[in-house]
Amino acid sequence: SIPYTCDFSTEKLFNMWIRHDGNGDGSCWQRMTRTPYYAYNRPKDTDADDWLISPPVSLEAGKDYVFYFEYVGGLGEFYPKRFAVTSGPDSDFKNHKVIKEFNIAIRGTQKIRVTVHADKTGEYCVGLHDISVPTTSNLCVANVRLEEKKAGKLSGSVVDKEGNPVAGALVTVIGTDMSCVSDEEGEYEIDYLQPGSYRLSAVKFGYKDFEGKDYLNVTLNSTTQFTIVMENMPVYVMRGKVCDSD
């Protein structure tokens, strides 16, 4: 039933999830048996192709749901972990469709949210498909939750004063841990915000920090648009001559 939660704290909870060793290398998802509890997939010498699929949950037609989990660990940019979140009508991975792919190259814990849409009323399973290249770090997942989506989003563009897109700006909802990075077109989107009023900030090297003064109203299941205008920092040129002590 909704909301569905799983913290993998017992073997019984973990065994409710279906595991599939897609590449047949004898390695697949396991459970950490001490705190903090999580499910993890060990790396091997071949590309990963391992599935972890949730027990079936009843969803209503036309509604959006949020699949939330914590990605744990990783060894940074030299050992990225690549995986997909999928959904399907049952636990057979062949019937699953990809909702979103991730390529994460950070250390520590990252909170991940994905929207699952129910086209019709019935049972659905959500999958985690590890498709990482061979690395030396585990793919770890903790504190899974699936619940009805009751949130809105902020989106828009980050531009300079001439209207040129600013890529790579870190856009943050002030007072929260919600943030994103603008893409090559300067576009940003921050989803899963509870209804309310928010201000945005943005930072990028070479530009003055932006801190919005206007409060932006976010309502249930809607998108609020806002354009962030950043000011270029002045550029200076230094010239001189390097000489020895003589």
mmCIF file of C-alpha atoms in Angstrom:
data_model
loop_
_atom_site.group_PDB
_atom_site.id
_atom_site.type_symbol
_atom_site.label_atom_id
_atom_site.label_comp_id
_atom_site.label_asym_id
_atom_site.label_seq_id
_atom_site.Cartn_x
_atom_site.Cartn_y
_atom_site.Cartn_z
ATOM 1 C CA SER A 1 0.000 0.000 0.000
ATOM 2 C CA ILE A 2 0.955 3.650 -0.370
ATOM 3 C CA PRO A 3 3.075 4.986 1.184
ATOM 4 C CA TYR A 4 5.489 2.071 0.832
ATOM 5 C CA THR A 5 8.747 2.168 2.794
ATOM 6 C CA CYS A 6 11.715 -0.177 3.101
ATOM 7 C CA ASP A 7 14.892 0.343 5.110
ATOM 8 C CA PHE A 8 16.319 -3.165 4.506
ATOM 9 C CA SER A 9 16.653 -3.612 8.279
ATOM 10 C CA THR A 10 15.602 -7.282 8.135
ATOM 11 C CA GLU A 11 16.244 -10.174 5.804
ATOM 12 C CA LYS A 12 12.468 -10.514 5.349
ATOM 13 C CA LEU A 13 12.178 -6.960 3.968
ATOM 14 C CA PHE A 14 15.103 -7.480 1.618
ATOM 15 C CA ASN A 15 13.785 -10.816 0.337
ATOM 16 C CA MET A 16 10.568 -9.145 -0.779
ATOM 17 C CA TRP A 17 12.654 -7.560 -3.562
ATOM 18 C CA ILE A 18 13.416 -9.623 -6.675
ATOM 19 C CA ARG A 19 17.068 -9.860 -7.765
ATOM 20 C CA HIS A 20 18.231 -10.750 -11.274
ATOM 21 C CA ASP A 21 21.840 -11.367 -12.325
ATOM 22 C CA GLY A 22 21.532 -10.132 -15.904
ATOM 23 C CA ASN A 23 25.092 -10.811 -17.048
ATOM 24 C CA GLY A 24 25.393 -14.156 -15.266
ATOM 25 C CA ASP A 25 28.636 -13.302 -13.491
ATOM 26 C CA GLY A 26 27.440 -14.798 -10.209
ATOM 27 C CA SER A 27 27.275 -11.437 -8.435
ATOM 28 C CA CYS A 28 24.048 -9.598 -7.628
ATOM 29 C CA TRP A 29 22.398 -7.381 -5.039
ATOM 30 C CA GLN A 30 22.985 -8.215 -1.373
ATOM 31 C CA ARG A 31 21.952 -6.811 2.004
ATOM 32 C CA MET A 32 24.238 -5.114 4.520
ATOM 33 C CA THR A 33 23.586 -7.020 7.760
ATOM 34 C CA ARG A 34 24.794 -4.314 10.147
ATOM 35 C CA THR A 35 23.819 -0.688 10.607
ATOM 36 C CA PRO A 36 23.432 1.398 8.606
ATOM 37 C CA TYR A 37 21.295 -1.070 6.657
ATOM 38 C CA TYR A 38 21.195 -0.880 2.859
ATOM 39 C CA ALA A 39 21.108 -2.978 -0.283
ATOM 40 C CA TYR A 40 24.302 -3.022 -2.302
ATOM 41 C CA ASN A 41 25.724 -4.434 -5.509
ATOM 42 C CA ARG A 42 29.401 -5.383 -5.659
ATOM 43 C CA PRO A 43 31.518 -4.454 -8.695
ATOM 44 C CA LYS A 44 33.001 -7.194 -10.882
ATOM 45 C CA ASP A 45 35.401 -7.398 -13.826
ATOM 46 C CA THR A 46 32.542 -7.030 -16.320
ATOM 47 C CA ASP A 47 29.942 -4.334 -16.908
ATOM 48 C CA ALA A 48 27.118 -4.602 -14.381
ATOM 49 C CA ASP A 49 23.667 -5.792 -15.446
ATOM 50 C CA ASP A 50 21.964 -6.450 -12.124
ATOM 51 C CA TRP A 51 18.360 -5.771 -11.161
ATOM 52 C CA LEU A 52 16.723 -5.081 -7.796
ATOM 53 C CA ILE A 53 12.933 -4.921 -8.198
ATOM 54 C CA SER A 54 10.443 -3.875 -5.526
ATOM 55 C CA PRO A 55 7.407 -5.852 -4.402
ATOM 56 C CA PRO A 56 4.183 -4.827 -6.214
ATOM 57 C CA VAL A 57 2.376 -1.697 -4.999
ATOM 58 C CA SER A 58 -1.142 -0.610 -6.029
ATOM 59 C CA LEU A 59 -1.261 2.773 -7.822
ATOM 60 C CA GLU A 60 -4.200 4.799 -9.141
ATOM 61 C CA ALA A 61 -4.625 5.807 -12.775
ATOM 62 C CA GLY A 62 -3.544 9.326 -13.691
ATOM 63 C CA LYS A 63 -1.609 9.967 -10.479
ATOM 64 C CA ASP A 64 2.089 10.741 -10.035
ATOM 65 C CA TYR A 65 4.115 9.097 -7.292
ATOM 66 C CA VAL A 66 7.566 9.836 -5.897
ATOM 67 C CA PHE A 67 10.119 7.043 -5.672
ATOM 68 C CA TYR A 68 12.711 8.182 -3.129
ATOM 69 C CA PHE A 69 15.932 6.539 -2.001
ATOM 70 C CA GLU A 70 19.373 7.416 -0.693
ATOM 71 C CA TYR A 71 22.403 6.662 -2.821
ATOM 72 C CA VAL A 72 25.275 5.895 -0.451
ATOM 73 C CA GLY A 73 29.038 5.927 -0.950
ATOM 74 C CA GLY A 74 31.045 5.984 -4.134
ATOM 75 C CA LEU A 75 34.690 6.810 -4.760
ATOM 76 C CA GLY A 76 34.274 10.088 -6.600
ATOM 77 C CA GLU A 77 34.684 11.176 -10.197
ATOM 78 C CA PHE A 78 37.145 8.414 -11.161
ATOM 79 C CA TYR A 79 34.700 5.667 -10.156
ATOM 80 C CA PRO A 80 31.220 6.783 -11.259
ATOM 81 C CA LYS A 81 28.212 4.561 -10.704
ATOM 82 C CA ARG A 82 25.624 4.324 -13.478
ATOM 83 C CA PHE A 83 22.129 2.971 -12.918
ATOM 84 C CA ALA A 84 18.533 3.338 -14.070
ATOM 85 C CA VAL A 85 15.231 3.606 -12.226
ATOM 86 C CA THR A 86 12.538 1.596 -14.010
ATOM 87 C CA SER A 87 8.883 0.651 -13.566
ATOM 88 C CA GLY A 88 6.668 -2.135 -14.835
ATOM 89 C CA PRO A 89 3.472 -4.089 -14.161
ATOM 90 C CA ASP A 90 5.306 -6.941 -12.440
ATOM 91 C CA SER A 91 8.723 -8.123 -11.266
ATOM 92 C CA ASP A 92 9.834 -9.308 -14.717
ATOM 93 C CA PHE A 93 12.574 -6.878 -15.761
ATOM 94 C CA LYS A 94 11.733 -7.521 -19.430
ATOM 95 C CA ASN A 95 8.451 -5.667 -18.883
ATOM 96 C CA HIS A 96 10.088 -2.620 -17.318
ATOM 97 C CA LYS A 97 10.602 0.788 -18.899
ATOM 98 C CA VAL A 98 13.352 3.208 -17.942
ATOM 99 C CA ILE A 99 12.110 6.279 -16.086
ATOM 100 C CA LYS A 100 15.479 7.951 -15.593
ATOM 101 C CA GLU A 101 19.187 7.113 -15.778
ATOM 102 C CA PHE A 102 21.818 8.385 -13.361
ATOM 103 C CA ASN A 103 25.589 8.706 -13.589
ATOM 104 C CA ILE A 104 26.814 9.670 -10.111
ATOM 105 C CA ALA A 105 30.419 10.542 -9.407
ATOM 106 C CA ILE A 106 30.355 11.924 -5.881
ATOM 107 C CA ARG A 107 31.276 10.656 -2.444
ATOM 108 C CA GLY A 108 28.825 10.491 0.428
ATOM 109 C CA THR A 109 25.041 10.284 0.459
ATOM 110 C CA GLN A 110 22.751 11.738 -2.193
ATOM 111 C CA LYS A 111 18.952 11.888 -1.934
ATOM 112 C CA ILE A 112 17.322 10.827 -5.197
ATOM 113 C CA ARG A 113 13.696 11.343 -6.235
ATOM 114 C CA VAL A 114 12.044 10.048 -9.391
ATOM 115 C CA THR A 115 8.440 10.551 -10.547
ATOM 116 C CA VAL A 116 6.511 7.359 -11.324
ATOM 117 C CA HIS A 117 3.337 7.919 -13.364
ATOM 118 C CA ALA A 118 0.459 5.424 -13.256
ATOM 119 C CA ASP A 119 -1.230 5.152 -16.664
ATOM 120 C CA LYS A 120 -3.881 2.850 -15.275
ATOM 121 C CA THR A 121 -4.988 1.557 -11.900
ATOM 122 C CA GLY A 122 -3.183 -1.600 -10.872
ATOM 123 C CA GLU A 123 -0.017 -3.029 -9.408
ATOM 124 C CA TYR A 124 3.392 -1.634 -10.302
ATOM 125 C CA CYS A 125 6.948 -2.601 -9.425
ATOM 126 C CA VAL A 126 9.863 -0.158 -9.369
ATOM 127 C CA GLY A 127 13.322 -1.374 -10.344
ATOM 128 C CA LEU A 128 16.940 -0.361 -9.818
ATOM 129 C CA HIS A 129 19.123 -1.527 -12.696
ATOM 130 C CA ASP A 130 22.872 -1.315 -12.084
ATOM 131 C CA ILE A 131 24.629 -0.727 -15.430
ATOM 132 C CA SER A 132 27.958 0.541 -14.105
ATOM 133 C CA VAL A 133 31.268 -0.133 -15.802
ATOM 134 C CA PRO A 134 33.776 -2.182 -13.744
ATOM 135 C CA THR A 135 34.873 -0.139 -10.713
ATOM 136 C CA THR A 136 36.090 -0.736 -7.189
ATOM 137 C CA SER A 137 33.079 0.663 -5.323
ATOM 138 C CA ASN A 138 29.664 -0.724 -4.405
ATOM 139 C CA LEU A 139 26.346 0.699 -5.557
ATOM 140 C CA CYS A 140 24.459 1.167 -2.273
ATOM 141 C CA VAL A 141 20.785 2.062 -1.779
ATOM 142 C CA ALA A 142 19.039 2.866 1.515
ATOM 143 C CA ASN A 143 15.729 4.136 2.946
ATOM 144 C CA VAL A 144 13.441 3.493 -0.022
ATOM 145 C CA ARG A 145 10.044 5.178 -0.117
ATOM 146 C CA LEU A 146 7.198 5.331 -2.665
ATOM 147 C CA GLU A 147 4.408 7.820 -1.991
ATOM 148 C CA GLU A 148 1.862 9.966 -3.810
ATOM 149 C CA LYS A 149 3.418 13.107 -5.233
ATOM 150 C CA LYS A 150 2.156 16.208 -3.431
ATOM 151 C CA ALA A 151 4.608 18.811 -4.593
ATOM 152 C CA GLY A 152 5.410 21.405 -7.237
ATOM 153 C CA LYS A 153 8.530 22.533 -9.022
ATOM 154 C CA LEU A 154 10.604 25.580 -9.909
ATOM 155 C CA SER A 155 12.182 25.849 -13.336
ATOM 156 C CA GLY A 156 13.547 28.420 -15.746
ATOM 157 C CA SER A 157 16.764 29.755 -17.209
ATOM 158 C CA VAL A 158 20.027 31.153 -15.881
ATOM 159 C CA VAL A 159 21.297 33.954 -18.145
ATOM 160 C CA ASP A 160 23.710 36.880 -18.075
ATOM 161 C CA LYS A 161 22.653 40.496 -18.569
ATOM 162 C CA GLU A 162 22.851 40.070 -22.352
ATOM 163 C CA GLY A 163 20.524 37.088 -22.211
ATOM 164 C CA ASN A 164 23.223 34.495 -22.928
ATOM 165 C CA PRO A 165 22.726 31.144 -21.165
ATOM 166 C CA VAL A 166 24.888 30.424 -18.129
ATOM 167 C CA ALA A 167 25.700 26.721 -17.936
ATOM 168 C CA GLY A 168 27.024 25.032 -14.812
ATOM 169 C CA ALA A 169 25.465 27.432 -12.289
ATOM 170 C CA LEU A 170 24.514 25.874 -8.965
ATOM 171 C CA VAL A 171 20.909 26.882 -8.288
ATOM 172 C CA THR A 172 19.687 26.381 -4.709
ATOM 173 C CA VAL A 173 16.361 26.845 -2.965
ATOM 174 C CA ILE A 174 17.362 29.019 -0.006
ATOM 175 C CA GLY A 175 16.771 27.366 3.349
ATOM 176 C CA THR A 176 16.567 23.829 1.925
ATOM 177 C CA ASP A 177 18.900 21.129 0.624
ATOM 178 C CA MET A 178 17.224 21.251 -2.810
ATOM 179 C CA SER A 179 19.496 22.314 -5.652
ATOM 180 C CA CYS A 180 20.504 21.569 -9.240
ATOM 181 C CA VAL A 181 23.044 22.652 -11.857
ATOM 182 C CA SER A 182 21.973 24.527 -14.988
ATOM 183 C CA ASP A 183 22.508 22.604 -18.236
ATOM 184 C CA GLU A 184 24.281 23.682 -21.427
ATOM 185 C CA GLU A 185 21.276 25.800 -22.405
ATOM 186 C CA GLY A 186 21.199 27.455 -18.990
ATOM 187 C CA GLU A 187 17.997 25.599 -18.052
ATOM 188 C CA TYR A 188 17.353 24.438 -14.491
ATOM 189 C CA GLU A 189 14.575 22.496 -12.742
ATOM 190 C CA ILE A 190 14.043 21.756 -9.058
ATOM 191 C CA ASP A 191 11.197 19.341 -8.414
ATOM 192 C CA TYR A 192 9.535 17.834 -5.310
ATOM 193 C CA LEU A 193 9.029 21.111 -3.452
ATOM 194 C CA GLN A 194 6.247 21.276 -0.910
ATOM 195 C CA PRO A 195 3.689 24.025 -1.638
ATOM 196 C CA GLY A 196 4.911 27.341 -0.255
ATOM 197 C CA SER A 197 7.033 30.412 -1.012
ATOM 198 C CA TYR A 198 10.725 30.131 -1.815
ATOM 199 C CA ARG A 199 13.724 32.218 -2.836
ATOM 200 C CA LEU A 200 16.520 31.074 -5.132
ATOM 201 C CA SER A 201 20.261 31.622 -5.130
ATOM 202 C CA ALA A 202 22.808 30.869 -7.845
ATOM 203 C CA VAL A 203 26.595 30.718 -7.900
ATOM 204 C CA LYS A 204 29.168 30.199 -10.610
ATOM 205 C CA PHE A 205 32.825 31.110 -10.928
ATOM 206 C CA GLY A 206 33.219 34.280 -12.990
ATOM 207 C CA TYR A 207 29.843 35.702 -11.929
ATOM 208 C CA LYS A 208 28.603 37.631 -8.928
ATOM 209 C CA ASP A 209 26.591 35.473 -6.547
ATOM 210 C CA PHE A 210 22.856 35.779 -7.117
ATOM 211 C CA GLU A 211 20.415 35.827 -4.212
ATOM 212 C CA GLY A 212 16.794 36.386 -5.148
ATOM 213 C CA LYS A 213 14.769 38.928 -3.209
ATOM 214 C CA ASP A 214 11.405 37.840 -4.611
ATOM 215 C CA TYR A 215 9.488 34.959 -3.072
ATOM 216 C CA LEU A 216 8.245 32.459 -5.647
ATOM 217 C CA ASN A 217 4.951 30.693 -4.963
ATOM 218 C CA VAL A 218 4.949 26.943 -5.568
ATOM 219 C CA THR A 219 1.587 25.189 -5.705
ATOM 220 C CA LEU A 220 0.582 21.539 -5.797
ATOM 221 C CA ASN A 221 1.368 19.678 -9.038
ATOM 222 C CA SER A 222 2.362 22.845 -10.921
ATOM 223 C CA THR A 223 5.510 24.502 -12.262
ATOM 224 C CA THR A 224 6.596 28.046 -11.345
ATOM 225 C CA GLN A 225 8.868 29.686 -13.927
ATOM 226 C CA PHE A 226 11.632 32.126 -12.987
ATOM 227 C CA THR A 227 14.618 33.547 -14.886
ATOM 228 C CA ILE A 228 17.835 34.089 -12.945
ATOM 229 C CA VAL A 229 20.013 36.923 -14.276
ATOM 230 C CA MET A 230 23.669 36.762 -13.206
ATOM 231 C CA GLU A 231 26.198 39.553 -13.521
ATOM 232 C CA ASN A 232 29.631 38.862 -15.002
ATOM 233 C CA MET A 233 32.604 39.660 -12.797
ATOM 234 C CA PRO A 234 35.012 42.214 -14.286
ATOM 235 C CA VAL A 235 38.027 40.765 -16.109
ATOM 236 C CA TYR A 236 41.475 42.245 -15.500
ATOM 237 C CA VAL A 237 44.730 41.675 -17.378
ATOM 238 C CA MET A 238 48.055 41.763 -15.549
ATOM 239 C CA ARG A 239 51.285 42.266 -17.440
ATOM 240 C CA GLY A 240 54.849 42.335 -16.173
ATOM 241 C CA LYS A 241 58.311 40.941 -16.488
ATOM 242 C CA VAL A 242 59.986 38.143 -14.536
ATOM 243 C CA CYS A 243 63.688 38.693 -13.906
ATOM 244 C CA ASP A 244 66.409 36.929 -11.975
ATOM 245 C CA SER A 245 68.183 38.527 -8.991
ATOM 246 C CA ASP A 246 70.913 40.010 -11.239
#
